[in-house]
Tab-separated table of C-alpha atoms and ligand atoms in Angstrom:
chain	number	residue	atom	x	y	z
A	1	MET	CA	25.601	18.617	17.185
A	2	SER	CA	25.139	16.783	13.880
A	3	LYS	CA	23.939	13.405	12.713
A	4	ILE	CA	26.462	11.630	10.514
A	5	LEU	CA	25.884	8.470	8.482
A	6	TYR	CA	28.985	6.349	7.963
A	7	VAL	CA	28.781	3.749	5.185
A	8	GLU	CA	31.632	1.279	5.707
A	9	ASP	CA	31.919	-2.513	5.663
A	10	ASN	CA	34.970	-2.715	7.918
A	11	LEU	CA	33.950	-3.019	11.582
A	12	ALA	CA	37.239	-1.706	13.013
A	13	ASN	CA	37.004	1.445	10.879
A	14	ARG	CA	33.380	1.951	11.868
A	15	LEU	CA	34.209	1.681	15.578
A	16	LEU	CA	37.141	4.056	15.251
A	17	VAL	CA	35.281	6.766	13.325
A	18	LYS	CA	32.238	6.429	15.566
A	19	ARG	CA	34.376	6.923	18.677
A	20	VAL	CA	36.207	9.937	17.247
A	21	LEU	CA	33.081	11.677	15.970
A	22	GLU	CA	31.005	10.929	19.058
A	23	ALA	CA	33.799	12.346	21.180
A	24	ALA	CA	33.408	15.516	19.085
A	25	GLY	CA	29.722	15.586	20.023
A	26	HIS	CA	28.132	14.116	16.879
A	27	THR	CA	25.670	11.258	16.571
A	28	VAL	CA	26.814	8.499	14.219
A	29	VAL	CA	24.527	6.078	12.385
A	30	GLU	CA	26.079	3.232	10.438
A	31	ALA	CA	25.504	1.122	7.337
A	32	VAL	CA	27.606	-1.782	6.107
A	33	ASP	CA	26.887	-1.518	2.368
A	34	GLY	CA	25.376	0.726	-0.268
A	35	LEU	CA	21.804	-0.578	-0.183
A	36	GLN	CA	21.663	-0.356	3.599
A	37	GLY	CA	23.253	3.099	3.365
A	38	ILE	CA	20.444	4.321	1.093
A	39	ARG	CA	17.792	2.880	3.423
A	40	VAL	CA	19.365	4.343	6.572
A	41	ALA	CA	19.807	7.712	4.855
A	42	GLN	CA	16.110	7.762	3.933
A	43	GLU	CA	15.098	6.792	7.455
A	44	THR	CA	17.433	9.061	9.429
A	45	LEU	CA	18.040	12.042	7.082
A	46	PRO	CA	21.598	12.704	8.312
A	47	ASP	CA	23.379	16.055	8.097
A	48	LEU	CA	26.405	14.496	6.392
A	49	ILE	CA	27.350	11.135	4.886
A	50	LEU	CA	30.836	9.623	5.040
A	51	MET	CA	31.053	7.137	2.177
A	52	ASP	CA	33.688	4.456	1.935
A	53	ILE	CA	34.257	3.765	-1.761
A	54	ASN	CA	35.274	0.088	-1.570
A	55	ILE	CA	32.144	-1.495	-0.157
A	56	PRO	CA	30.488	-4.736	-1.256
A	57	GLY	CA	27.586	-4.724	-3.738
A	58	MET	CA	27.029	-1.192	-5.024
A	59	ASP	CA	30.311	0.658	-4.513
A	60	GLY	CA	30.600	4.076	-2.900
A	61	TYR	CA	30.499	5.929	-6.254
A	62	GLU	CA	27.276	4.198	-7.318
A	63	THR	CA	25.669	4.647	-3.894
A	64	THR	CA	26.520	8.350	-4.008
A	65	THR	CA	25.037	8.761	-7.493
A	66	LYS	CA	21.857	7.047	-6.312
A	67	LEU	CA	21.620	9.123	-3.116
A	68	LYS	CA	22.064	12.331	-5.129
A	69	SER	CA	19.108	11.342	-7.326
A	70	LEU	CA	16.695	10.923	-4.422
A	71	PRO	CA	14.435	13.849	-3.569
A	72	GLY	CA	14.993	14.911	0.016
A	73	LEU	CA	18.513	13.435	0.082
A	74	LYS	CA	20.246	15.171	-2.798
A	75	ASP	CA	21.347	18.159	-0.702
A	76	ILE	CA	23.021	16.095	2.025
A	77	PRO	CA	26.813	16.481	1.610
A	78	ILE	CA	28.560	13.171	0.862
A	79	ILE	CA	32.258	12.848	1.596
A	80	ALA	CA	34.198	10.005	-0.042
A	81	LEU	CA	36.661	8.020	2.030
A	82	THR	CA	39.066	5.815	0.174
A	83	ALA	CA	42.336	4.036	0.706
A	84	ARG	CA	42.916	3.969	-3.033
A	85	VAL	CA	45.288	6.768	-3.722
A	86	MET	CA	45.462	6.477	-7.463
A	87	THR	CA	45.455	9.681	-9.407
A	88	GLY	CA	41.954	10.546	-10.465
A	89	ASP	CA	40.229	8.988	-7.432
A	90	ARG	CA	39.308	12.378	-6.072
A	91	GLU	CA	37.970	13.584	-9.439
A	92	MET	CA	36.045	10.335	-9.912
A	93	ALA	CA	34.425	10.722	-6.467
A	94	LEU	CA	33.420	14.318	-7.211
A	95	THR	CA	32.127	13.368	-10.672
A	96	ALA	CA	29.985	10.610	-9.132
A	97	GLY	CA	28.353	13.239	-6.920
A	98	CYS	CA	30.517	13.465	-3.786
A	99	ASP	CA	31.011	16.894	-2.256
A	100	GLY	CA	34.432	16.196	-0.814
A	101	TYR	CA	37.166	13.666	-0.438
A	102	ILE	CA	39.125	12.404	2.594
A	103	PRO	CA	41.941	9.953	1.883
A	104	LYS	CA	42.430	6.912	4.098
A	105	PRO	CA	43.978	6.023	6.516
A	106	ILE	CA	41.930	8.455	8.515
A	107	ASP	CA	43.857	10.905	10.624
A	108	VAL	CA	41.898	10.769	13.875
A	109	ASP	CA	43.237	14.100	15.056
A	110	LEU	CA	42.202	15.788	11.830
A	111	LEU	CA	38.861	14.069	11.168
A	112	PRO	CA	36.622	16.171	13.483
A	113	LEU	CA	37.995	19.316	11.861
A	114	GLN	CA	37.531	17.980	8.313
A	115	VAL	CA	33.957	16.967	9.136
A	116	ALA	CA	33.251	20.347	10.750
A	117	GLU	CA	34.435	22.105	7.576
A	118	PHE	CA	32.072	20.116	5.369
A	119	LEU	CA	29.246	20.627	7.841
A	120	GLY	CA	30.065	24.326	7.711
A	121	GLY	CA	29.539	24.407	3.946
A	122	LYS	CA	32.897	23.515	2.389
A	123	ARG	CA	32.498	21.872	-1.033
A	124	GLU	CA	35.210	20.567	-3.331
A	125	GLU	CA	34.795	20.936	-7.048
A	126	VAL	CA	36.074	19.474	-10.258
A	127	SER	CA	36.594	21.520	-13.435
A	128	ALA	CA	34.080	21.086	-16.269
A	129	ALA	CA	36.787	19.708	-18.572
A	130	GLN	CA	37.865	17.103	-16.025
A	131	GLU	CA	34.272	16.209	-15.249
A	132	ARG	CA	33.653	15.347	-18.920
A	133	ILE	CA	36.636	12.987	-18.961
A	134	PHE	CA	35.696	11.304	-15.676
A	135	LEU	CA	32.026	11.056	-16.587
A	136	ARG	CA	32.954	8.991	-19.628
A	137	GLN	CA	35.247	6.796	-17.520
A	138	TYR	CA	32.551	6.439	-14.864
A	139	SER	CA	29.873	5.419	-17.364
A	140	GLN	CA	32.245	2.873	-18.912
A	141	GLN	CA	32.897	1.400	-15.460
A	142	LEU	CA	29.150	1.232	-14.837
A	143	VAL	CA	28.508	-0.607	-18.099
A	144	GLU	CA	31.280	-3.104	-17.284
A	145	ARG	CA	29.796	-3.725	-13.833
A	146	LEU	CA	26.349	-4.113	-15.346
A	147	GLU	CA	27.666	-6.646	-17.846
A	148	GLN	CA	29.375	-8.597	-15.065
A	149	LYS	CA	26.213	-8.558	-12.926
A	150	ILE	CA	24.067	-9.768	-15.827
A	151	ALA	CA	26.515	-12.640	-16.427
A	152	GLU	CA	26.384	-13.544	-12.706
A	153	LEU	CA	22.588	-13.406	-12.664
A	154	THR	CA	22.315	-15.553	-15.776
A	155	GLN	CA	24.559	-18.154	-14.172
A	156	ALA	CA	22.682	-18.036	-10.856
A	157	ASN	CA	19.430	-18.441	-12.770
A	158	ALA	CA	20.744	-21.511	-14.596
A	159	GLU	CA	21.812	-23.008	-11.256
A	160	LEU	CA	18.391	-22.313	-9.744
A	161	GLN	CA	16.765	-24.006	-12.694
A	162	ARG	CA	18.985	-27.065	-12.226
A	163	THR	CA	18.106	-27.176	-8.512
A	164	ASP	CA	14.426	-26.875	-9.402
A	165	GLU	CA	14.718	-29.786	-11.844
A	166	LEU	CA	16.474	-31.887	-9.185
A	167	LYS	CA	13.685	-31.075	-6.724
A	168	SER	CA	11.029	-32.060	-9.269
A	169	ARG	CA	12.872	-35.335	-9.930
A	170	PHE	CA	13.069	-36.015	-6.212
A	171	ILE	CA	9.328	-35.410	-5.778
A	172	SER	CA	8.558	-37.714	-8.685
A	173	ILE	CA	10.822	-40.542	-7.457
A	174	ALA	CA	9.647	-40.229	-3.840
A	175	ALA	CA	5.986	-40.316	-4.905
A	176	HIS	CA	6.457	-43.363	-7.149
A	177	GLU	CA	8.433	-45.222	-4.460
A	178	LEU	CA	5.876	-44.467	-1.749
A	179	ARG	CA	2.900	-45.518	-3.807
A	180	THR	CA	3.582	-49.275	-3.766
A	181	PRO	CA	3.950	-49.764	0.018
A	182	ILE	CA	0.906	-47.560	0.603
A	183	THR	CA	-1.165	-49.690	-1.770
A	184	VAL	CA	0.050	-52.861	-0.015
A	185	MET	CA	-0.827	-51.515	3.444
A	186	LYS	CA	-4.218	-50.315	2.263
A	187	GLY	CA	-4.872	-53.756	0.724
A	188	TYR	CA	-4.084	-55.622	3.963
A	189	LEU	CA	-6.234	-53.220	5.970
A	190	THR	CA	-9.149	-53.705	3.590
A	191	ILE	CA	-8.848	-57.480	4.026
A	192	LEU	CA	-8.658	-57.175	7.820
A	193	LEU	CA	-11.642	-54.819	8.011
A	194	ALA	CA	-13.861	-56.565	5.451
A	195	PRO	CA	-17.138	-57.746	6.988
A	196	GLY	CA	-16.968	-61.480	7.616
A	197	SER	CA	-13.184	-61.526	7.257
A	198	GLY	CA	-13.087	-64.110	10.023
A	199	PHE	CA	-10.362	-62.349	12.029
A	200	ASN	CA	-12.490	-61.985	15.139
A	201	LEU	CA	-11.482	-58.385	15.782
A	202	ASP	CA	-12.819	-56.726	18.906
A	203	ASP	CA	-14.066	-53.100	18.861
A	204	LYS	CA	-10.794	-51.680	20.146
A	205	MET	CA	-8.837	-53.424	17.386
A	206	ILE	CA	-11.286	-52.172	14.746
A	207	GLU	CA	-10.930	-48.631	16.073
A	208	ILE	CA	-7.138	-48.851	15.839
A	209	LEU	CA	-7.270	-50.250	12.320
A	210	ARG	CA	-9.717	-47.506	11.251
A	211	GLY	CA	-7.245	-44.942	12.610
A	212	MET	CA	-4.477	-46.551	10.541
A	213	GLU	CA	-6.727	-46.539	7.494
A	214	LYS	CA	-7.364	-42.806	7.889
A	215	GLY	CA	-3.624	-42.143	8.095
A	216	ILE	CA	-2.947	-44.252	5.019
A	217	ASP	CA	-5.711	-42.499	3.068
A	218	ARG	CA	-4.147	-39.172	3.946
A	219	LEU	CA	-0.717	-40.430	2.809
A	220	HIS	CA	-2.344	-41.674	-0.380
A	221	ARG	CA	-3.795	-38.234	-1.099
A	222	ILE	CA	-0.407	-36.571	-0.539
A	223	VAL	CA	1.351	-39.020	-2.848
A	224	ASP	CA	-1.373	-38.546	-5.482
A	225	ASP	CA	-0.915	-34.766	-5.234
A	226	MET	CA	2.848	-35.178	-5.654
A	227	LEU	CA	2.301	-37.352	-8.733
A	228	ASP	CA	-0.212	-34.873	-10.165
A	229	ILE	CA	2.132	-31.936	-9.772
A	230	THR	CA	4.909	-33.943	-11.438
A	231	LYS	CA	2.607	-34.637	-14.395
A	232	ILE	CA	1.487	-31.005	-14.609
A	233	GLU	CA	5.086	-29.764	-14.554
A	234	GLY	CA	6.185	-32.309	-17.119
A	235	GLY	CA	3.194	-31.593	-19.370
A	236	THR	CA	2.096	-35.236	-19.175
A	237	LEU	CA	-1.243	-34.754	-17.455
A	238	GLU	CA	-3.725	-36.782	-19.479
A	239	LEU	CA	-7.280	-35.538	-19.684
A	240	HIS	CA	-10.238	-37.574	-20.852
A	241	ARG	CA	-12.434	-34.736	-21.998
A	242	VAL	CA	-16.057	-35.344	-22.830
A	243	PRO	CA	-19.108	-33.095	-23.069
A	244	LEU	CA	-20.661	-33.215	-19.625
A	245	ALA	CA	-23.209	-31.556	-17.401
A	246	ILE	CA	-21.477	-29.326	-14.851
A	247	LYS	CA	-24.325	-30.081	-12.438
A	248	ASP	CA	-22.995	-33.643	-12.006
A	249	VAL	CA	-19.482	-32.406	-11.275
A	250	ILE	CA	-20.641	-29.838	-8.720
A	251	ASN	CA	-23.041	-32.284	-7.058
A	252	ARG	CA	-20.307	-34.908	-6.646
A	253	ALA	CA	-17.856	-32.378	-5.203
A	254	VAL	CA	-20.501	-30.996	-2.820
A	255	GLN	CA	-21.459	-34.501	-1.694
A	256	GLN	CA	-17.825	-35.345	-0.915
A	257	GLN	CA	-17.207	-32.118	0.977
A	258	GLN	CA	-20.559	-31.845	2.792
A	259	PRO	CA	-19.436	-33.951	5.814
A	260	PHE	CA	-16.482	-31.606	6.417
A	261	ALA	CA	-18.727	-28.531	6.189
A	262	LEU	CA	-21.127	-30.144	8.673
A	263	GLN	CA	-18.261	-30.784	11.111
A	264	ARG	CA	-17.630	-27.054	11.009
A	265	ASN	CA	-21.290	-26.116	11.207
A	266	GLN	CA	-21.017	-24.373	7.827
A	267	ARG	CA	-23.561	-24.057	5.039
A	268	LEU	CA	-22.351	-25.469	1.729
A	269	ILE	CA	-24.824	-24.304	-0.893
A	270	ALA	CA	-24.699	-24.826	-4.660
A	271	GLU	CA	-27.072	-23.173	-7.077
A	272	ASP	CA	-29.032	-25.473	-9.402
A	273	PHE	CA	-26.652	-25.951	-12.324
A	274	SER	CA	-29.111	-28.009	-14.471
A	275	ALA	CA	-29.800	-25.204	-16.927
A	276	TYR	CA	-26.177	-24.580	-17.926
A	277	PRO	CA	-24.932	-25.772	-21.320
A	278	PRO	CA	-22.549	-28.772	-21.277
A	279	VAL	CA	-18.847	-28.139	-20.717
A	280	LEU	CA	-15.947	-29.999	-22.282
A	281	GLY	CA	-14.021	-31.552	-19.446
A	282	ASP	CA	-12.525	-34.540	-17.673
A	283	PRO	CA	-15.171	-35.319	-15.019
A	284	GLU	CA	-12.750	-36.832	-12.484
A	285	ARG	CA	-10.299	-33.959	-12.774
A	286	LEU	CA	-13.028	-31.325	-12.540
A	287	VAL	CA	-14.427	-32.967	-9.391
A	288	GLN	CA	-10.877	-32.910	-7.993
A	289	VAL	CA	-10.572	-29.155	-8.715
A	290	PHE	CA	-13.908	-28.302	-7.079
A	291	CYS	CA	-13.186	-30.556	-4.080
A	292	ASN	CA	-9.914	-28.678	-3.577
A	293	LEU	CA	-11.554	-25.271	-3.806
A	294	ILE	CA	-14.517	-26.160	-1.596
A	295	ASN	CA	-12.214	-27.814	0.940
A	296	ASN	CA	-10.074	-24.675	1.098
A	297	GLY	CA	-13.263	-22.643	1.549
A	298	ILE	CA	-14.198	-24.849	4.517
A	299	LYS	CA	-10.731	-24.694	6.079
A	300	TYR	CA	-10.282	-20.949	5.757
A	301	THR	CA	-13.794	-19.986	6.906
A	302	PRO	CA	-14.707	-19.816	10.618
A	303	ASP	CA	-17.337	-22.122	12.096
A	304	GLY	CA	-20.851	-21.231	11.026
A	305	GLY	CA	-19.754	-19.593	7.743
A	306	THR	CA	-21.054	-20.200	4.242
A	307	ILE	CA	-19.523	-21.619	1.067
A	308	ARG	CA	-21.621	-20.801	-1.975
A	309	ILE	CA	-21.175	-22.111	-5.514
A	310	TYR	CA	-22.727	-20.404	-8.506
A	311	GLY	CA	-22.057	-19.916	-12.197
A	312	ARG	CA	-22.469	-17.741	-15.255
A	313	VAL	CA	-21.827	-18.171	-18.940
A	314	ILE	CA	-19.133	-15.956	-20.443
A	315	TYR	CA	-19.628	-15.081	-24.078
A	316	THR	CA	-16.149	-14.394	-25.381
A	317	ASN	CA	-17.450	-12.437	-28.340
A	318	GLY	CA	-19.864	-10.512	-26.192
A	319	ASP	CA	-19.510	-7.704	-23.709
A	320	LEU	CA	-17.589	-9.738	-21.197
A	321	ARG	CA	-13.903	-9.851	-21.915
A	322	ILE	CA	-11.740	-12.557	-20.392
A	323	THR	CA	-8.522	-10.952	-19.332
A	324	ARG	CA	-6.911	-14.154	-18.101
A	325	PRO	CA	-4.391	-16.151	-20.135
A	326	ILE	CA	-6.799	-18.661	-21.600
A	327	ALA	CA	-5.620	-20.797	-24.479
A	328	SER	CA	-8.964	-21.818	-25.938
A	329	ARG	CA	-11.418	-19.607	-27.751
A	330	GLY	CA	-15.154	-19.742	-27.623
A	331	ASP	CA	-17.729	-19.436	-24.918
A	332	MET	CA	-16.945	-20.462	-21.387
A	333	LEU	CA	-18.646	-21.318	-18.171
A	334	GLU	CA	-17.452	-19.578	-15.067
A	335	VAL	CA	-18.074	-21.271	-11.735
A	336	ILE	CA	-17.429	-19.283	-8.573
A	337	VAL	CA	-16.715	-20.843	-5.196
A	338	GLU	CA	-17.303	-18.077	-2.680
A	339	ASP	CA	-16.624	-18.311	1.033
A	340	THR	CA	-17.089	-16.059	4.044
A	341	GLY	CA	-13.593	-16.792	5.323
A	342	ILE	CA	-10.443	-14.897	6.213
A	343	GLY	CA	-9.761	-13.821	2.612
A	344	ILE	CA	-6.437	-13.591	0.796
A	345	ALA	CA	-4.042	-10.611	0.783
A	346	PRO	CA	-3.484	-8.981	-2.651
A	347	ASP	CA	0.236	-9.888	-2.585
A	348	ASP	CA	-0.610	-13.559	-2.077
A	349	GLN	CA	-3.345	-13.830	-4.702
A	350	GLU	CA	-0.997	-15.073	-7.449
A	351	ARG	CA	1.545	-16.751	-5.178
A	352	ILE	CA	-0.963	-19.185	-3.658
A	353	PHE	CA	-1.055	-20.926	-7.046
A	354	LEU	CA	2.660	-21.724	-6.772
A	355	ARG	CA	3.720	-25.200	-5.699
A	356	PHE	CA	4.195	-25.615	-1.949
A	357	TYR	CA	3.269	-21.991	-1.286
A	358	GLU	CA	1.514	-21.373	1.988
A	359	VAL	CA	0.465	-18.020	3.325
A	360	LYS	CA	0.621	-18.982	6.935
A	361	ASP	CA	2.877	-20.517	9.472
A	362	PRO	CA	3.783	-24.154	8.529
A	363	SER	CA	3.265	-25.123	12.192
A	364	LEU	CA	-0.481	-24.956	11.430
A	365	HIS	CA	-0.150	-28.007	9.163
A	366	SER	CA	-2.967	-30.385	9.763
A	367	THR	CA	-3.930	-33.847	8.601
A	368	SER	CA	-7.561	-32.859	8.992
A	369	GLN	CA	-9.605	-31.857	5.946
A	370	SER	CA	-11.807	-29.576	7.969
A	371	ARG	CA	-9.792	-27.983	10.778
A	372	TYR	CA	-10.001	-24.180	10.799
A	373	LEU	CA	-6.833	-22.761	9.172
A	374	GLY	CA	-5.335	-26.289	9.107
A	375	GLY	CA	-3.188	-26.135	5.971
A	376	GLY	CA	-2.092	-29.032	3.792
A	377	ILE	CA	1.179	-29.221	1.889
A	378	GLY	CA	0.394	-26.320	-0.410
A	379	LEU	CA	-0.219	-28.197	-3.663
A	380	GLY	CA	-4.008	-27.983	-3.971
A	381	LEU	CA	-4.249	-24.710	-5.871
A	382	ALA	CA	-1.184	-25.393	-8.044
A	383	ILE	CA	-2.857	-28.635	-9.125
A	384	ALA	CA	-6.219	-26.911	-9.646
A	385	ARG	CA	-4.607	-24.331	-11.889
A	386	GLY	CA	-2.579	-26.961	-13.776
A	387	ILE	CA	-5.732	-29.003	-14.423
A	388	MET	CA	-7.748	-25.987	-15.551
A	389	GLU	CA	-4.953	-24.746	-17.783
A	390	ALA	CA	-4.793	-28.180	-19.422
A	391	HIS	CA	-8.530	-27.793	-20.067
A	392	GLY	CA	-7.903	-24.497	-21.833
A	393	GLY	CA	-9.477	-22.783	-18.843
A	394	TRP	CA	-8.136	-20.997	-15.795
A	395	VAL	CA	-8.602	-20.492	-12.069
A	396	TRP	CA	-7.927	-17.347	-10.101
A	397	VAL	CA	-8.896	-15.647	-6.908
A	398	GLU	CA	-10.705	-12.455	-6.060
A	399	SER	CA	-10.575	-11.181	-2.494
A	400	GLU	CA	-10.559	-7.826	-0.736
A	401	GLY	CA	-7.684	-8.965	1.453
A	402	CYS	CA	-6.917	-11.134	4.449
A	403	ASP	CA	-8.540	-10.240	7.756
A	404	HIS	CA	-9.121	-12.872	10.440
A	405	LYS	CA	-11.576	-10.672	12.336
A	406	ARG	CA	-13.639	-9.073	9.587
A	407	CYS	CA	-13.551	-12.131	7.264
A	408	PRO	CA	-13.957	-10.447	3.848
A	409	GLY	CA	-14.087	-13.872	2.141
A	410	SER	CA	-12.636	-15.150	-1.131
A	411	LYS	CA	-14.080	-15.947	-4.522
A	412	LEU	CA	-12.312	-18.635	-6.498
A	413	HIS	CA	-13.211	-18.321	-10.180
A	414	VAL	CA	-12.985	-21.364	-12.424
A	415	ILE	CA	-13.291	-21.008	-16.193
A	416	ILE	CA	-14.262	-24.084	-18.215
A	417	PRO	CA	-14.706	-24.145	-22.009
A	418	LEU	CA	-18.200	-25.050	-23.151
A	419	ALA	CA	-18.642	-28.158	-25.291
A	420	THR	CA	-20.188	-26.134	-28.091
A	421	SER	CA	-20.695	-22.489	-28.717
A	422	VAL	CA	-24.069	-21.322	-27.461
A	423	THR	CA	-26.298	-18.625	-28.775
A	424	ARG	CA	-27.588	-16.004	-26.428
B	501	LIG	P1	-2.981	-26.043	1.245
B	501	LIG	O1	-2.712	-27.478	1.066
B	501	LIG	O2	-2.008	-25.347	2.151
B	501	LIG	O3	-4.400	-25.702	1.533
B	501	LIG	P2	-3.443	-24.791	-1.346
B	501	LIG	O4	-2.581	-24.791	-2.574
B	501	LIG	O5	-4.780	-25.399	-1.462
B	501	LIG	O6	-2.600	-25.474	-0.205
B	501	LIG	O7	-3.574	-23.304	-0.844
B	501	LIG	C1	-2.419	-22.497	-0.715
B	501	LIG	C2	-2.654	-21.422	0.332
B	501	LIG	O8	-3.630	-20.501	-0.148
B	501	LIG	C3	-3.200	-21.948	1.634
B	501	LIG	O9	-2.142	-22.325	2.494
B	501	LIG	C4	-3.988	-20.763	2.164
B	501	LIG	O10	-3.157	-19.930	2.927
B	501	LIG	C5	-4.425	-20.003	0.927
B	501	LIG	N1	-5.841	-20.244	0.587
B	501	LIG	C6	-6.337	-21.126	-0.309
B	501	LIG	N2	-7.688	-21.050	-0.398
B	501	LIG	C7	-8.063	-20.090	0.475
B	501	LIG	C8	-9.343	-19.530	0.864
B	501	LIG	N3	-10.495	-19.953	0.310
B	501	LIG	N4	-9.335	-18.537	1.781
B	501	LIG	C9	-8.184	-18.095	2.330
B	501	LIG	N5	-6.954	-18.585	2.026
B	501	LIG	C10	-6.890	-19.572	1.103
């Protein structure tokens, strides 16, 4: 027989109508609100839609108007069902786009017949004069609902902002509180492990203490990241910018990351950066940015892959246009950290720069700085971007997409202002 979509939030009504119509030989698909109704209608293309008017979210009138505007759905008859028996309800339903009206409570003996009539082509109509009156009323109702929704959204937004501030405060307090005991533990371990400390430690003891030291170093890095993100968010990140050779920055970052690349049997290759003009930057912070990017390259590239670092000067007055939101003017150096790893999906390419954002399953968290796909806490790129933005530069990603088999790779672009304008 026919396929009927019933949009109704009340379970008892849904069960009743389903039973009655199925007994009459129809198939019934259901939706509990307007948005679901629209989706189910698009997926199932029913022969007729029974629309309860009082449903949560978008009401039945609004859902009908939307359905009637969708190509492929606009010819499906929609029959309003409502318990409201105020005068004008029928006209309002027809004005909103319904093709018929069945008052509630539903008469189970009559329903199959009523449905058959509409399936057979019956359509109710409203006079042009009445339609004008109800259209005005309907548009006024819509504006009122819109106003109410905007007020609700504004309030929800303010609450979200407050929650976000509380979370930032928590991160800041937790990081500050954790720093002292970590420093104390690290200090005692350094004393214990110092050559000639006189503690007579055997090899097993030294191995255990080295394990503890590794754990504490890891904790230290996490706490430092938490403090950095707090500073970036609060706009209190201090930079000590000096003119410097980018070669030194890249060499230091490569030296620090080389052992991790070796563990993974990867090639970490940097071009010779000696010829590039000096940049204006905080050397420690720039090393931190490149360590983060190279380390990500190592983690998200399979064993045996390659991480390559190369640069180019961007002349802002020349042919190359920077389309990124960069505060400073003048010529820039662009350094690219390219890997042969899994790549990053287009939808994630901006989101990965958000705090605590991770593309993958958090169960893959790893304390290791080299394990394949072993993610950290998701702050590295947010910090890198915060640092580069504070430099008047930027960092962004270019990648064909994410594919664990094909490994299209990623290119992380870092823009750093030059110390002085250069002539070509
Ligand atoms: P994490 O501490 O998780 O590495 P990041 O902020 O450094 O946090 O990175 C955020 C996410 O971006 C990572 O979880 C990862 O999914 C993705 N990502 C970062 N760099 C790369 C890369 N070079 N290749 C593929 N994915 C990457």
